[in-house]
Structure formats: structure tokens, C-alpha cells
Coordinates of C-alpha atoms (C1' of nucleotides) in Angstrom, one line a residue:
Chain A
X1144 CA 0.0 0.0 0.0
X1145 CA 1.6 3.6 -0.8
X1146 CA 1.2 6.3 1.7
X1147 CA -2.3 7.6 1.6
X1148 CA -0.7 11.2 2.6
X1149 CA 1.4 11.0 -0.4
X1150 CA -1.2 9.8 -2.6
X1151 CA -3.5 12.9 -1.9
X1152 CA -0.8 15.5 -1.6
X1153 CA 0.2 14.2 -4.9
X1154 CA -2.4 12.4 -7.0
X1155 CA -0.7 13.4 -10.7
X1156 CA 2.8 12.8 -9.9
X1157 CA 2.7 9.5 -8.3
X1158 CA -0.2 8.8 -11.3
X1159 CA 2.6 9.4 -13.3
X1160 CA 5.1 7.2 -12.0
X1161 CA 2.2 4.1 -11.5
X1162 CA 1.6 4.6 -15.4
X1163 CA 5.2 3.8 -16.2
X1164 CA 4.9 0.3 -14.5
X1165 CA 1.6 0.0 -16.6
X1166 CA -0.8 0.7 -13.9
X1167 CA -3.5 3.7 -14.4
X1168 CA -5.3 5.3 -11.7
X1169 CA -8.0 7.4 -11.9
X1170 CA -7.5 10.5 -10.5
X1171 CA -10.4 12.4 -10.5
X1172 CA -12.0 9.4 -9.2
X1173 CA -9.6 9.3 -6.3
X1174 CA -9.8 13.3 -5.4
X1175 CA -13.7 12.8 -5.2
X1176 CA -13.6 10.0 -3.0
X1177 CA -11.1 12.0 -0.4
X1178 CA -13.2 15.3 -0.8
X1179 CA -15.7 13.7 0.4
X1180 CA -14.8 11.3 3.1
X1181 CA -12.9 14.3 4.4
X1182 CA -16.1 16.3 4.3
X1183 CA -18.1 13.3 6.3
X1184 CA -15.0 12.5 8.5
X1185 CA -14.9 16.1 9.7
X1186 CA -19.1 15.6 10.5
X1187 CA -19.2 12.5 12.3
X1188 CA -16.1 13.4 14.3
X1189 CA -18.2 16.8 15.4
X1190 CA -21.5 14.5 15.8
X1191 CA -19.4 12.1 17.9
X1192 CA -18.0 14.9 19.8
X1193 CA -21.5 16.7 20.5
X1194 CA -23.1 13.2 21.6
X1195 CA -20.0 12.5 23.9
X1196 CA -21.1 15.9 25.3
X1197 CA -24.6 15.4 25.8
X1198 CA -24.0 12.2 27.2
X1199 CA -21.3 13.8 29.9
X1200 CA -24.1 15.8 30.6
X1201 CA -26.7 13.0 31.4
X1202 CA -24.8 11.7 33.5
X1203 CA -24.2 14.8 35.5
X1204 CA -27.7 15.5 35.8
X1205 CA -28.5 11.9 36.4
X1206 CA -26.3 12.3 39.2
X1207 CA -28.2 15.4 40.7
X1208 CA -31.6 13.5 40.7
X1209 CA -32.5 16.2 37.5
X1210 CA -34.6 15.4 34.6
X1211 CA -33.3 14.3 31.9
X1212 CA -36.0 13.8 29.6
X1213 CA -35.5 16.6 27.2
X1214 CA -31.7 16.3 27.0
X1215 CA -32.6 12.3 26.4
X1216 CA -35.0 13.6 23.3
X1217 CA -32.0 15.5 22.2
X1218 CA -29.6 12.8 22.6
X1219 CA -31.7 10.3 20.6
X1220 CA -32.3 12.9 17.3
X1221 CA -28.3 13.8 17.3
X1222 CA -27.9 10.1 17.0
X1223 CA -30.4 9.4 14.7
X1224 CA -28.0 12.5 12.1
X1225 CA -25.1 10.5 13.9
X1226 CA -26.0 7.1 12.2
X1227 CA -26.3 7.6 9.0
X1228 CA -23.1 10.3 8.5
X1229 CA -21.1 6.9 10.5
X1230 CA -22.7 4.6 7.8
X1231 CA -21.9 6.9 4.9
X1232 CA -18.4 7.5 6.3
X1233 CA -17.8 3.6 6.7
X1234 CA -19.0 3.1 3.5
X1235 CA -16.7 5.9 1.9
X1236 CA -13.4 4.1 3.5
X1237 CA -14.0 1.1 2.4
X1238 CA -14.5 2.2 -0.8
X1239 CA -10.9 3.9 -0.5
X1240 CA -9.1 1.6 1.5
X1241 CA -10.4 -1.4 -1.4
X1242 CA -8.7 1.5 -3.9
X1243 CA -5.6 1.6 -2.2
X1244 CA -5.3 -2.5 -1.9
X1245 CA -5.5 -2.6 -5.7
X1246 CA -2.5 0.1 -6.2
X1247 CA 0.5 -1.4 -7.0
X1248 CA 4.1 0.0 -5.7
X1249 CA 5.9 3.1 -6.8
X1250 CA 9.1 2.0 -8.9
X1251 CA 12.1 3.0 -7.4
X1252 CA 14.0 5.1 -9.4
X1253 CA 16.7 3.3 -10.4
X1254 CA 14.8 1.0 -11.9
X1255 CA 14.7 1.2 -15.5
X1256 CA 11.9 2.2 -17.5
X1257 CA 10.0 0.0 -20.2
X1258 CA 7.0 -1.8 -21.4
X1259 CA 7.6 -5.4 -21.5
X1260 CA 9.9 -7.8 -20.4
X1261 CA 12.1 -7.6 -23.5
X1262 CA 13.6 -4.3 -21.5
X1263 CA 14.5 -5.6 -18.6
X1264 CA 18.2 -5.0 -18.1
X1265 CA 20.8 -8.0 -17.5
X1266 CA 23.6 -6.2 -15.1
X1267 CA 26.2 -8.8 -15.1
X1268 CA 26.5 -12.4 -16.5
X1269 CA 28.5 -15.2 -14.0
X1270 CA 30.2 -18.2 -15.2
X1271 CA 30.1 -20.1 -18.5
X1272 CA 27.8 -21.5 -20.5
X1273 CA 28.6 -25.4 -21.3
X1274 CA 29.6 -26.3 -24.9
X1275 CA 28.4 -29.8 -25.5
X1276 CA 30.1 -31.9 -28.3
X1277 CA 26.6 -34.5 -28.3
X1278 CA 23.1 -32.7 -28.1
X1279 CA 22.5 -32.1 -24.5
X1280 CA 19.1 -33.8 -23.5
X1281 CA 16.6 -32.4 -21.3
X1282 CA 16.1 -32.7 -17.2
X1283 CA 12.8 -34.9 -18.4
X1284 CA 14.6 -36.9 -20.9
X1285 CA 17.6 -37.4 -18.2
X1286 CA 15.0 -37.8 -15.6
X1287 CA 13.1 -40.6 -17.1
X1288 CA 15.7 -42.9 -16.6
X1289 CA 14.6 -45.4 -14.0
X1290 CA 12.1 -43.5 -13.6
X1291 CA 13.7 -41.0 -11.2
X1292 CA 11.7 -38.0 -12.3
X1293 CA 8.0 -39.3 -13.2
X1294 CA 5.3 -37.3 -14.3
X1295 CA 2.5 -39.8 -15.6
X1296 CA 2.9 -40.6 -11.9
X1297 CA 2.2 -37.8 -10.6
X1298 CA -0.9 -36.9 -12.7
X1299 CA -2.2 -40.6 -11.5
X1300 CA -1.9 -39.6 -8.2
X1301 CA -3.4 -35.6 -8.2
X1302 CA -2.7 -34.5 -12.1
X1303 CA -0.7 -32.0 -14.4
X1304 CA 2.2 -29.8 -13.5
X1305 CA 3.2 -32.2 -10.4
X1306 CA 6.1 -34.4 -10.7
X1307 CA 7.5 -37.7 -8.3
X1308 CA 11.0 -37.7 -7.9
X1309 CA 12.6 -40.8 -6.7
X1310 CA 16.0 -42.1 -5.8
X1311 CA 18.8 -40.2 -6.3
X1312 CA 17.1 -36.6 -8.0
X1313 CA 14.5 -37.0 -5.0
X1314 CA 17.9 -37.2 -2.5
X1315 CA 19.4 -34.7 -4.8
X1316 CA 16.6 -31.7 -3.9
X1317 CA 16.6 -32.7 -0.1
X1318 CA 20.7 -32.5 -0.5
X1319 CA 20.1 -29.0 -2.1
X1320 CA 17.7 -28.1 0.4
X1321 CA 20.3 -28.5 3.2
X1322 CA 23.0 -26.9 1.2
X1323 CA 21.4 -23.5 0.4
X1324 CA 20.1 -23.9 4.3
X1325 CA 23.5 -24.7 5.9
X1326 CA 25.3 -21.8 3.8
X1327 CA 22.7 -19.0 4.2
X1328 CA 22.5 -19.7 7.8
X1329 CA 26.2 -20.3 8.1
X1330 CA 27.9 -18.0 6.4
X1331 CA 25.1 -15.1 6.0
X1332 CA 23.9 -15.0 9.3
X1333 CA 20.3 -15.7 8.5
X1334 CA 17.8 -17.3 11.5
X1335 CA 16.4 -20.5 10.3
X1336 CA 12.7 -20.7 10.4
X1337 CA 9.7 -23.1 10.2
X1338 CA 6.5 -21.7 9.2
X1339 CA 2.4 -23.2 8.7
X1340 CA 2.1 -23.9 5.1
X1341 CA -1.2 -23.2 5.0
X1342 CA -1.7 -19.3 5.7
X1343 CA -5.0 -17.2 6.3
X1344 CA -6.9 -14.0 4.1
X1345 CA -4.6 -11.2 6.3
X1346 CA -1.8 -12.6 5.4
X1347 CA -2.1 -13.0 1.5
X1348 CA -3.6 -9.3 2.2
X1349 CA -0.3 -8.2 4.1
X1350 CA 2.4 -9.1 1.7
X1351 CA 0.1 -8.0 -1.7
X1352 CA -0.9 -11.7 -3.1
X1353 CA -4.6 -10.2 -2.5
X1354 CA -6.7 -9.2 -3.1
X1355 CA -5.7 -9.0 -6.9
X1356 CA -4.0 -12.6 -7.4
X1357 CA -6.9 -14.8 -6.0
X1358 CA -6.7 -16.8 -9.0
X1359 CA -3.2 -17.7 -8.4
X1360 CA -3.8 -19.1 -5.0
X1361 CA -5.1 -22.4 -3.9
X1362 CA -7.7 -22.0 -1.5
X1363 CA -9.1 -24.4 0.9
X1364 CA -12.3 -26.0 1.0
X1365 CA -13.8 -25.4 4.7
X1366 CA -14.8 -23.3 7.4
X1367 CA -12.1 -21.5 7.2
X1368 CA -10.7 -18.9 4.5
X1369 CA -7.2 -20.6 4.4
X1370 CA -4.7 -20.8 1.2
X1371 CA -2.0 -23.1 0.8
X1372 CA 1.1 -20.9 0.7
X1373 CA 2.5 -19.9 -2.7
X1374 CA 5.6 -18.8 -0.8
X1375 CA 7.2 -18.4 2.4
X1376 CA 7.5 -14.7 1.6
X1377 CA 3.6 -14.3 3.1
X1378 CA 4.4 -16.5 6.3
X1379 CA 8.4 -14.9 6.9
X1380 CA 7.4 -11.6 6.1
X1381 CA 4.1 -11.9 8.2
X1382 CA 5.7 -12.5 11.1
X1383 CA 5.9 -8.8 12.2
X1384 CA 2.8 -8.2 10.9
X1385 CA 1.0 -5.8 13.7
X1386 CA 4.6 -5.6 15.7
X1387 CA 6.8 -2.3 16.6
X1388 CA 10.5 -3.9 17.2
X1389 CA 13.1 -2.1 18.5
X1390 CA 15.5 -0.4 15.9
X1391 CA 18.7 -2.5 17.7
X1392 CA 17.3 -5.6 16.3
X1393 CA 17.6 -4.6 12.8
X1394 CA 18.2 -6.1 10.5
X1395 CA 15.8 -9.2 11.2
X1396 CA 17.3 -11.9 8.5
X1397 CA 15.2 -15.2 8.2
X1398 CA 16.0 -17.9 5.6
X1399 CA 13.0 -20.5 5.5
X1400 CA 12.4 -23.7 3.4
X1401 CA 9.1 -24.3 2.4
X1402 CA 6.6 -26.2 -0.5
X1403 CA 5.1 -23.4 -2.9
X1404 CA 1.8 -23.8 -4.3
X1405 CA 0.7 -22.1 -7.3
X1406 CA -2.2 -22.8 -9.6
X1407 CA -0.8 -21.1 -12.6
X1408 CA -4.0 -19.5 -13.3
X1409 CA -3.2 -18.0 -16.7
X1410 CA -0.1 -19.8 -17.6
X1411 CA -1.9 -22.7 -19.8
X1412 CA 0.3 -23.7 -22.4
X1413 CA 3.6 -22.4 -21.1
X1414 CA 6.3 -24.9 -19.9
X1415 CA 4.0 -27.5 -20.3
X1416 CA 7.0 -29.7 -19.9
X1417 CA 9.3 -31.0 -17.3
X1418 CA 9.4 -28.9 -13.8
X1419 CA 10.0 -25.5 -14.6
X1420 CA 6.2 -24.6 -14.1
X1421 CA 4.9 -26.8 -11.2
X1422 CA 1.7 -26.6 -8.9
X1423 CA 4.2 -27.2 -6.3
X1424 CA 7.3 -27.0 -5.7
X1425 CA 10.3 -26.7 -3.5
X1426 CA 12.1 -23.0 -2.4
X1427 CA 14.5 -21.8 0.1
X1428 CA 13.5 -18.2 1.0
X1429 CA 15.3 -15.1 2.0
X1430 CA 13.7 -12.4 4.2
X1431 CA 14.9 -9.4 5.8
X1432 CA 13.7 -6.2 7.8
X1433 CA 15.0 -3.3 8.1
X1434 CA 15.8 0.8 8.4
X1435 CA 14.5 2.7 5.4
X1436 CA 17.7 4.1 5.1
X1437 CA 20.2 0.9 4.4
X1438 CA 16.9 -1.4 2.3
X1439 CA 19.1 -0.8 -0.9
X1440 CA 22.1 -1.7 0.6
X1441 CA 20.5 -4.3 2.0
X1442 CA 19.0 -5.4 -1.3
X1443 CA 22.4 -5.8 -3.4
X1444 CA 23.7 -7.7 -0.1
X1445 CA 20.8 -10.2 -0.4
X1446 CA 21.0 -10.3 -4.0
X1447 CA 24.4 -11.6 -3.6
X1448 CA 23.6 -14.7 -1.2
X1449 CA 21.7 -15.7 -3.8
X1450 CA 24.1 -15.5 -6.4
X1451 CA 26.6 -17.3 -4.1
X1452 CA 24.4 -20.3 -4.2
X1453 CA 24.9 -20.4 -8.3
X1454 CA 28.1 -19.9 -7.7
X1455 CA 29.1 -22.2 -5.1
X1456 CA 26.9 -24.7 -7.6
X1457 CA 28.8 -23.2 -10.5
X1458 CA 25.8 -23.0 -12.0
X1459 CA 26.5 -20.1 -15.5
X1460 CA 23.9 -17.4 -14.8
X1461 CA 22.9 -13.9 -14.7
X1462 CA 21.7 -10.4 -13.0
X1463 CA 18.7 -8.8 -14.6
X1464 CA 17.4 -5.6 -13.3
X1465 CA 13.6 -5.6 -13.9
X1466 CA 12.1 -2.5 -15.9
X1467 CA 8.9 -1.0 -14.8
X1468 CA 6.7 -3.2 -16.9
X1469 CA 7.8 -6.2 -15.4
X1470 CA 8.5 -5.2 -12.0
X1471 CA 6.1 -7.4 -9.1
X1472 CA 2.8 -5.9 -7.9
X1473 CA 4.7 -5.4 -5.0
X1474 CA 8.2 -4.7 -5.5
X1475 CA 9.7 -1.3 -5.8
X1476 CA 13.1 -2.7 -7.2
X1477 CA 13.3 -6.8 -8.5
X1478 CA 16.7 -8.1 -9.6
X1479 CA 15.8 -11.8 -11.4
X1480 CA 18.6 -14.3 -11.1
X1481 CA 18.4 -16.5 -14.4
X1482 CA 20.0 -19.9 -14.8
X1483 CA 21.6 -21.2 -18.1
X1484 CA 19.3 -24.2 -19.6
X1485 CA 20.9 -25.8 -22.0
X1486 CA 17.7 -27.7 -23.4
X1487 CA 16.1 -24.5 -23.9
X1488 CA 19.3 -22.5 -25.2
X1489 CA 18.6 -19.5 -22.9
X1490 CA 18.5 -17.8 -19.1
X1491 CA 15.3 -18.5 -16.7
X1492 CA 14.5 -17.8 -13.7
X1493 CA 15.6 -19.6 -10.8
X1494 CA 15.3 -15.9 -8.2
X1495 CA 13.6 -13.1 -7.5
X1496 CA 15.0 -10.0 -5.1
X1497 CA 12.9 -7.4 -4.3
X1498 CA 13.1 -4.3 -2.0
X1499 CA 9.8 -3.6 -1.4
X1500 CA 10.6 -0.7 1.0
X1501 CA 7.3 -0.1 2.7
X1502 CA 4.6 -1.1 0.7
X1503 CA 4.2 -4.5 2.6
X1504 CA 5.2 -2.9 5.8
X1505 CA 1.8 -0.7 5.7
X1506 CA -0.8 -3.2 4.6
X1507 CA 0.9 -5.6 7.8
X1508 CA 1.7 -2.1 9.8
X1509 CA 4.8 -3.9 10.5
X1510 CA 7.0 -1.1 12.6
X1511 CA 10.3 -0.3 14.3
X1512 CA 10.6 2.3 17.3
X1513 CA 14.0 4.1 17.4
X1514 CA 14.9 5.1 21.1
X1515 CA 11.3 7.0 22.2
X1516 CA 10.5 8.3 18.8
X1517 CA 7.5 7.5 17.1
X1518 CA 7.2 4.0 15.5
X1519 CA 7.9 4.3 11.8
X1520 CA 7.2 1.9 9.0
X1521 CA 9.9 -1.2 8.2
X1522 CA 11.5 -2.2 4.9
X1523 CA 11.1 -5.6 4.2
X1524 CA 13.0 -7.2 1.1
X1525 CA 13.0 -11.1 -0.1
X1526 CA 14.3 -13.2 -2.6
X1527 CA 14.4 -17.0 -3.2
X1528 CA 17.8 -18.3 -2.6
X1529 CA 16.9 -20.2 -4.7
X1530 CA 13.8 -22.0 -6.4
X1531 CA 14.9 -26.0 -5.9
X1532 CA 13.2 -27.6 -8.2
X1533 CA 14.9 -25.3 -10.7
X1534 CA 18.0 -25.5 -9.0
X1535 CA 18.0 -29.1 -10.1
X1536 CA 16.5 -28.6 -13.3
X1537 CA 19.7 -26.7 -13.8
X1538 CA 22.1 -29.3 -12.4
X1539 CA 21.1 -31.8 -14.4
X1540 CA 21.0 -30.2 -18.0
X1541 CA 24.4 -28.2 -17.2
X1542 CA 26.1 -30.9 -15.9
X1543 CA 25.1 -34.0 -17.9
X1544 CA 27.7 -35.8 -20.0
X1545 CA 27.1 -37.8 -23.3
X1546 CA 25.7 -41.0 -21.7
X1547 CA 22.9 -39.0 -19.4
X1548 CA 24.9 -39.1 -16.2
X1549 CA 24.9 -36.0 -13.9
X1550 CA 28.3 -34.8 -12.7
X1551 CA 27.5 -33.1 -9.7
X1552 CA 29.1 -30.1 -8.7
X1553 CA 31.5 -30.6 -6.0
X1554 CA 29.6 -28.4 -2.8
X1555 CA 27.0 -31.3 -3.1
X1556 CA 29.4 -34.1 -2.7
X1557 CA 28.9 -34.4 1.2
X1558 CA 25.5 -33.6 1.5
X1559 CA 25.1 -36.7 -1.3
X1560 CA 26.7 -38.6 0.7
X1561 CA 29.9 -38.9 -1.4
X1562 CA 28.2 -39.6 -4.4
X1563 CA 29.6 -37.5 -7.0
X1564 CA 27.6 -38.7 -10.4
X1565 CA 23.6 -39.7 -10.8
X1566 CA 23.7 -42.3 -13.3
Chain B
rG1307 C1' -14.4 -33.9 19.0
rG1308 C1' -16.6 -32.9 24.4
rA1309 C1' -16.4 -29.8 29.3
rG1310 C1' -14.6 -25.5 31.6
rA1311 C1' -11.6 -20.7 32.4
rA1312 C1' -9.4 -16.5 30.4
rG1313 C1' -8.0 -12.4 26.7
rU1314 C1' -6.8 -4.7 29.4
rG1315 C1' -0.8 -0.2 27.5
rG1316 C1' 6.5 -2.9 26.4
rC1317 C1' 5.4 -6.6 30.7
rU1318 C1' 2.6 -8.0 35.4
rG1319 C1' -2.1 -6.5 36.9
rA1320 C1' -6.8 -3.3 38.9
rG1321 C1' -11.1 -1.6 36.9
rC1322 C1' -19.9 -0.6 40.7
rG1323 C1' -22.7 1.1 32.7
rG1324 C1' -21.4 7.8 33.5
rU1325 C1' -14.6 13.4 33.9
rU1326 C1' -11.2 5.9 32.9
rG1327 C1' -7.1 6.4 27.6
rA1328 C1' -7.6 3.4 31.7
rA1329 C1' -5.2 2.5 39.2
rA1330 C1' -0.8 0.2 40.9
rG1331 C1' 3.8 -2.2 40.2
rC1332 C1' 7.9 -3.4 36.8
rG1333 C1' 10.4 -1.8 32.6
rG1334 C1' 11.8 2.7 29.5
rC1335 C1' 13.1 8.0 29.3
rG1336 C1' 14.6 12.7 31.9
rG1337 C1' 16.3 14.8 36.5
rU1338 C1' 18.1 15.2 41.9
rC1339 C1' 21.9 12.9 44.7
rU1340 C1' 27.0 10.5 43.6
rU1341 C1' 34.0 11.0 41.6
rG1342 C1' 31.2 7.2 38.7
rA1343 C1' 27.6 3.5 39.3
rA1344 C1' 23.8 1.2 42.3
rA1345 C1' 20.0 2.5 45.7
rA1346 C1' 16.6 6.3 47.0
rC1347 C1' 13.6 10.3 45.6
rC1348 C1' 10.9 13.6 41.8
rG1349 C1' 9.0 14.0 36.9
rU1350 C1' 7.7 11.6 32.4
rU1351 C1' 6.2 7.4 29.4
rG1352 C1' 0.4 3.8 24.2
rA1353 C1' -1.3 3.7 19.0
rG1354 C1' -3.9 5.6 14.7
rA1355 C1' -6.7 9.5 12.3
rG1356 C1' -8.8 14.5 11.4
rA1357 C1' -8.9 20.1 11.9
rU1358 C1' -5.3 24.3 12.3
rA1359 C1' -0.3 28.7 9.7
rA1360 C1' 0.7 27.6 14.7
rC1361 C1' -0.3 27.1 20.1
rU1362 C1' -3.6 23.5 20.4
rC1363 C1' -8.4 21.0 19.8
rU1364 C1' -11.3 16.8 18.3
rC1365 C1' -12.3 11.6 17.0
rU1366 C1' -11.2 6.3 17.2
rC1367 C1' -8.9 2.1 19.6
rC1368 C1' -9.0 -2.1 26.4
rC1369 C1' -8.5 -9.7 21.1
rA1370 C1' -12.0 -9.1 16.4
rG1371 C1' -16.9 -8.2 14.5
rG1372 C1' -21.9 -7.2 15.6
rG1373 C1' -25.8 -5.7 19.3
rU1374 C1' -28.3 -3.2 23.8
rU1375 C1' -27.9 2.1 25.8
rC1376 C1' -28.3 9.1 25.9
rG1377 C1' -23.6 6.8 27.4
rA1378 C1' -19.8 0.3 27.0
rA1379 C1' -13.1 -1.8 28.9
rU1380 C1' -17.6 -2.9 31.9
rC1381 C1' -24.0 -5.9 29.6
rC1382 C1' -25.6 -9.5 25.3
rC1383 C1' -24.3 -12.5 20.7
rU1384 C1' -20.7 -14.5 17.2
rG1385 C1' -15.8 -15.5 15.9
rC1386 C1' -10.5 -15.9 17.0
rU1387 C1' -6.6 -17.0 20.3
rU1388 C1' -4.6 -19.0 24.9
rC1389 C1' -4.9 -22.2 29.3
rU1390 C1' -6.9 -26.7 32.1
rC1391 C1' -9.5 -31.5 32.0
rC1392 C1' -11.5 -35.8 28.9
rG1393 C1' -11.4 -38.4 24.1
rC1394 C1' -8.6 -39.3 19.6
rC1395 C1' -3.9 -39.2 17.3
rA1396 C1' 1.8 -38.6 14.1

RNA sequence: GGAGAAGUGGCUGAGCGGUUGAAAGCGGCGGUCUUGAAAACCGUUGAGAGAUAACUCUCUCCCAGGGUUCGAAUCCCUGCUUCUCCGCCA
């Protein structure tokens, strides 16, 4: 949610900006809304105050054994005027606060401007991309032997875009898990966290899944309005939902493993094949909160554990800064780590990084307090570090030699238990 | 799943339906004292919103949402959460 001071103090100009990210609001809409629920706000808070009054006075009179009757009449027709301005004001704010949900966030301004994805800017490219003297196969081609990655299997047991690993690939994603866990905990100082996978309506609400991505979201049958999580960005982040922390605490780093689920609502007919596009699906995932001031600092720094992962993997990939077309409902700033496929012949996605400054901070009024000043909005950034089932995706095409085995990189040896090639 | 109890400020914890935004204690902050610290003493200390050029003023909030009432932290209903007991269970 932007600031709702900001956004009345200066309707065209952020207007402006929204439109280069693709996203029109109506102004003149807008300004009549906030004329008038400032007109009805400044009413009922007079009503409210005049009843308050009148009420005081009861009381006092009540108290001297007076009659109240008249001042009772009196009460009873101010509240009858005080009903209906509190019903139009109610309805008024929710008609704005629905407005505000929808908005997405202001681009930062580094981020550079464009209309589709085709201008998104790569920043720096890692590593090599492998030079095969046989034609490299695919992760499903390589995965169908002994069945080790089965998707027939899946779709008897619950249907397209889930997979069964087995054997060695299903050792090799726990093994990854534990590697990305073991170094961003290690050696970047994040706290290790276990979170529900199954999240309520607030938070979706909190960290800008809803209300405009309902159909992206699996939601549950039952009493309840739960969702299965699409990613451990809503539970991590939600954590400080309705909190003030201390500024000393800052920054708050959590790295958490978790199942995605995503009904990819929209995405018929794209990577149809193999595991790039999954219902579900495994992620580690980097949070952080912080000072306003050090959230682009921050940002690079958590763009970089990421990258180490690749690295450590030696995985060829690279940086692209999103342009303001692209860019996450959101996200203020999104750097996409892409992975070389080999089988595809290009980069794809394996990370996201956002700074989302304080946009998911407000809808969760997630706070810090510095010393006795007023609490003031967080920063909250994430980034997957890194998708898993990509992660191995990648592993296997990169690394695969001419008779289908997988040469594993050599940071994975001891967590596979010295096993060094999947044949 | 069944039976009970409870949810008040950073924490503990009072609060007959009417100057209670809320006693008291702890903690925090400022001060006195002290070479310094501790102790003691004094003062101060919730959040959000609106009006105003400003000093200030007003409104809302005692888990959440409804209701009763001129007036609700206090009464009623629903939900959520926590605790205790029974049942079931990885």
C-alpha cells in the first residue's frame, strides 16, 4: 500500500510514475472520493463529539436527581444524524481503503523504464555457459531414466504440473535443500525458520498476493478462508505483521524452506514440460527487515547470497534488473537471477530479489521504534535463494555428460553422501 | 471432538454502565543525589486518524466483528486465540 498522505498530496505525480509500471489510476476518481470522506469525517467526528457531550451531561444530571427527559430527546435525534453520517463514512473508507489494496508500488527510481519484459536489463553475467560436443538432453529426458523423475505418476496420483521424484534426484533436492540452508545460515547470518504452510486472508492481504491474485492461489475448502502458501515470503514476512520492534534488532534476517503452491491460473500452455512450471514446488526463502535508510544496501547484499548459491553450484547465470513493466505488484526494485538451460538455449528464472521498501510494511503495519520516537514503517526485502526444483532442473542439463549421467558439482558431494555422479 | 476458564498499555495486573485512555507495580526515558555506578527520591512514558499557519483542539482504539444504551473496557451475541481436563492421534 503507498502512503495515503502521499497519494492525496500528490495524486498526478505518483499517477505518473504508476503509469510507467503499466498501472492507471484514476485521479479524479480518487480526489472525489477523499473530498468527500474528508467532508463526512470532519461531520461525524463533530456528531461524535456533540453526543459524547450530551451524554457527559446526562450523567451529570442523572447524578443530581435532575430530569433528563428533554436532553434524552435531544440525545436520541443527534444520534439518529449520527447514524447515518457513521454509515456513509464507513462506506466511503472502504470504498478507498479497497482502492488503495488494488494500487500497486511506486518503482524506485533506479529501476529502468519499459513496457515489457524484452527491456529488462541484464547487469552482469557469471560463469560459462557449457559447450556440449553431443546434443544435450533435457532434465525430463535425463530424468526418465529409472524413472527417477515421473510425471505420468504424478498426474495418476493428483494431475498435471506435479512431478514424483525418486532415488537419487529425490535425495538430490533434499541435498540442495540442506545446502542452500547450511550456507545462508552459516555463512550469511540468517535465522532458520519453520513456518504453517497453510496461511489465512490477512496474510495474503499483508504481503500483496490479495486481493488482486486470488486466481493464483489455492484456496481451501472449509470453514475457514485458508490458502495453501505460494511462498514463504507471506508467512516470513508476516511475522511482524502488527509488531513495533526495537531499531537495535535490525536487521531481522530469516532464511525458511518451504513447498510453494501455485495454480498457474493464466499460464496454460507455457512450460508445459518438465518442472519449470509446477503446482508445487520446492524454495528456500530469504527475508529481511530493516531501516528505510540501508533497504538498498541491503538489497544488493541479499542479491548476492543468492548469487553465491549459483556460484558455489557453479551454475552459469545472470543479473537482470527488472524494468517497470515487469516489475512485481509489490516490488519497488526486483533483480531476477536467471539460470543457463541448456535444453532451452537461454537464461530462466531460478530468483527473485525485491526491496519492497514499505509497501508490505503498511498493509501488515509492521513497525520499528528508534529510542522513544515514534514508530515508523519497516523495509522488508525477499528473494528465493533459490527456487529448488529449478536449482536441479539446472544441475542436471548443465552438468550432464554424453551418456545421461549427472556430474555433480563438488559443494553437493557431502551432503550426497559422497556420491559424486547420478547415473 | 466434548467440558470448563481467560483475553486490558513494552510486561505484570486493577477496573460498581457515566470526567477511565484506563489504578498500581515493573520496565523505558529525563532529572536530583554520587568522583562514577547502584540504591533512593521527583517527573515523564500507548497507537492511529482528522482540523489548524501555529499554540492546540477533536475523534477512534481495552482480542476481532456485531448488538443493547443518551452513554460500554464494563451488559448481550458470534468468531478468533490461549490455558486446564477428557477423548482421539503422528
Amino acid at each position: 500500500m503507498l502512503d495515503p498522505k502521499l497519494l492525496r498530496e500528490n495524486s498526478k505525480h505518483l499517477a505518473e510514475r504508476l503509469a510507467t509500471r503499466g498501472f492507471s489510476l484514476d485521479v479524479a476518481h480518487f480526489e472525489i472520493l477523499e473530498k468527500e470522506r474528508r467532508q463526512l469525517q470532519i461531520k461525524t467526528q463533530d456528531l461524535q463529539n456533540k453526543r459524547n457531550l450530551s451524554s457527559k451531561t446526562i450523567g451529570e444530571a442523572k447524578a443530581k436527581n435532575q430530569d433528563v427527559k428533554t436532553l434524552l430527546e435531544e440525545a436520541n435525534t443527534l444520534n439518529e444524524e449520527l447514524k447515518t453520517t457513521e454509515e456513509q463514512l464507513t462506506t466511503i473508507q472502504n470504498q478507498l481503503h479497497e482502492l488503495y489494496l488494488q494500487i500497486p508500488n511506486l518503482p524506485q527510481t533506479t529501476v529502468p523504464l519499459g513496457t515489457s519484459e524484452k527491456e529488462n536489463v541484464t547487469i552482469r553475467t557469471v560463469g560459462t555457459v557449457p559447450s556440449f560436443s553431443f546434443t544435450p538432453q533435457d532434465h525430463v529426458a535425463l530424468g526418465s531414466k529409472n524413472n527417477a523423475m515421473n510425471f505420468d505418476l504424478a498426474s495418476k496420483i493428483t494431475g498435471a504440473r506435479f512431478v514424483v521424484l525418486q532415488g537419487q534426484l529425490a535425495r538430490l533436492q533434499r541435498a540442495l535443500i540442506q545446502f542452500m540452508l547450511d550456507i545462508h545460515t552459516k555463512e550469511h547470518s540468517y535465522q532458520e525458520i519453520y513456518t504453517p504452510y497453510i496461511v489465512h486472508r490477512d496474510s495474503l492481504l499483508g504481503t500483496g498476493q490479495l486481493p488482486k491474485f486470488e486466481e493464483d492461489q489455492f484456496a481451501l475448502k472449509g470453514e475457514h478462508p485458508y490458502y495453501l502458501l505460494p511462498t514463504a515470503e507471506v508467512s516470513v514476512t508476516n511475522v511482524l505483521r502488527n509488531e513495533i520492534i526495537d531499531a537495535k534488532k535490525l536487521p531481522l534476517k530469516y532464511v525458511c524452506h518451504s513447498p510453494c503452491f501455485r495454480s498457474e491460473a493464466g499460464s496454460y500452455g507455457k512450460d508445459t514440460r518438465g518442472m519449470i512450471r509446477q503446482h508445487q514446488f520446492e524454495k528456500v526463502e530469504l527475508v529481511q527487515f530493516c531501516l528505510p535508510e540501508s533497504s538498498y544496501e541491503l538489497h544488493e547484499a541479499l542479491t548476492q547470497h543468492a548469487e553465491i548459491i549459483l556460484q558455489r553450484l557453479a551454475l552459469p547465470y545472470r543479473v537482470v534488473a527488472l524494468c517497470t513493466a515487469d516489475l512485481g505488484f509489490s516490488a519497488a526494485k526486483t533483480y531476477d537471477l536467471e539460470v543457463w538451460l541448456p535444453s532451452q538455449n537461454c537464461y530462466r528464472e531460478i530468483s527473485s530479489c525485491s526491496n519492497f521498501e514499505a509497501f508490505q510494511a503498511r498493509r501488515m503495519q509492521a513497525r520499528f521504534r528508534q529510542g522513544t520516537n515514534k514508530p515508523e514503517l519497516l523495509h522488508t526485502l525477499n528473494g528465493s535463494a533459490l527456487a529448488v526444483g529449478r536449482t536441479l532442473v539446472a544441475i542436471m542439463e548443465n552438468f550432464q555428460d554424453a551418456d545421461g549421467h549427472i556430474h555433480l558439482p563438488s559443494a553437493l558431494w557431502s551432503y550426497m553422501g559422497g556420491i559424486k555422479i547420478i547415473t
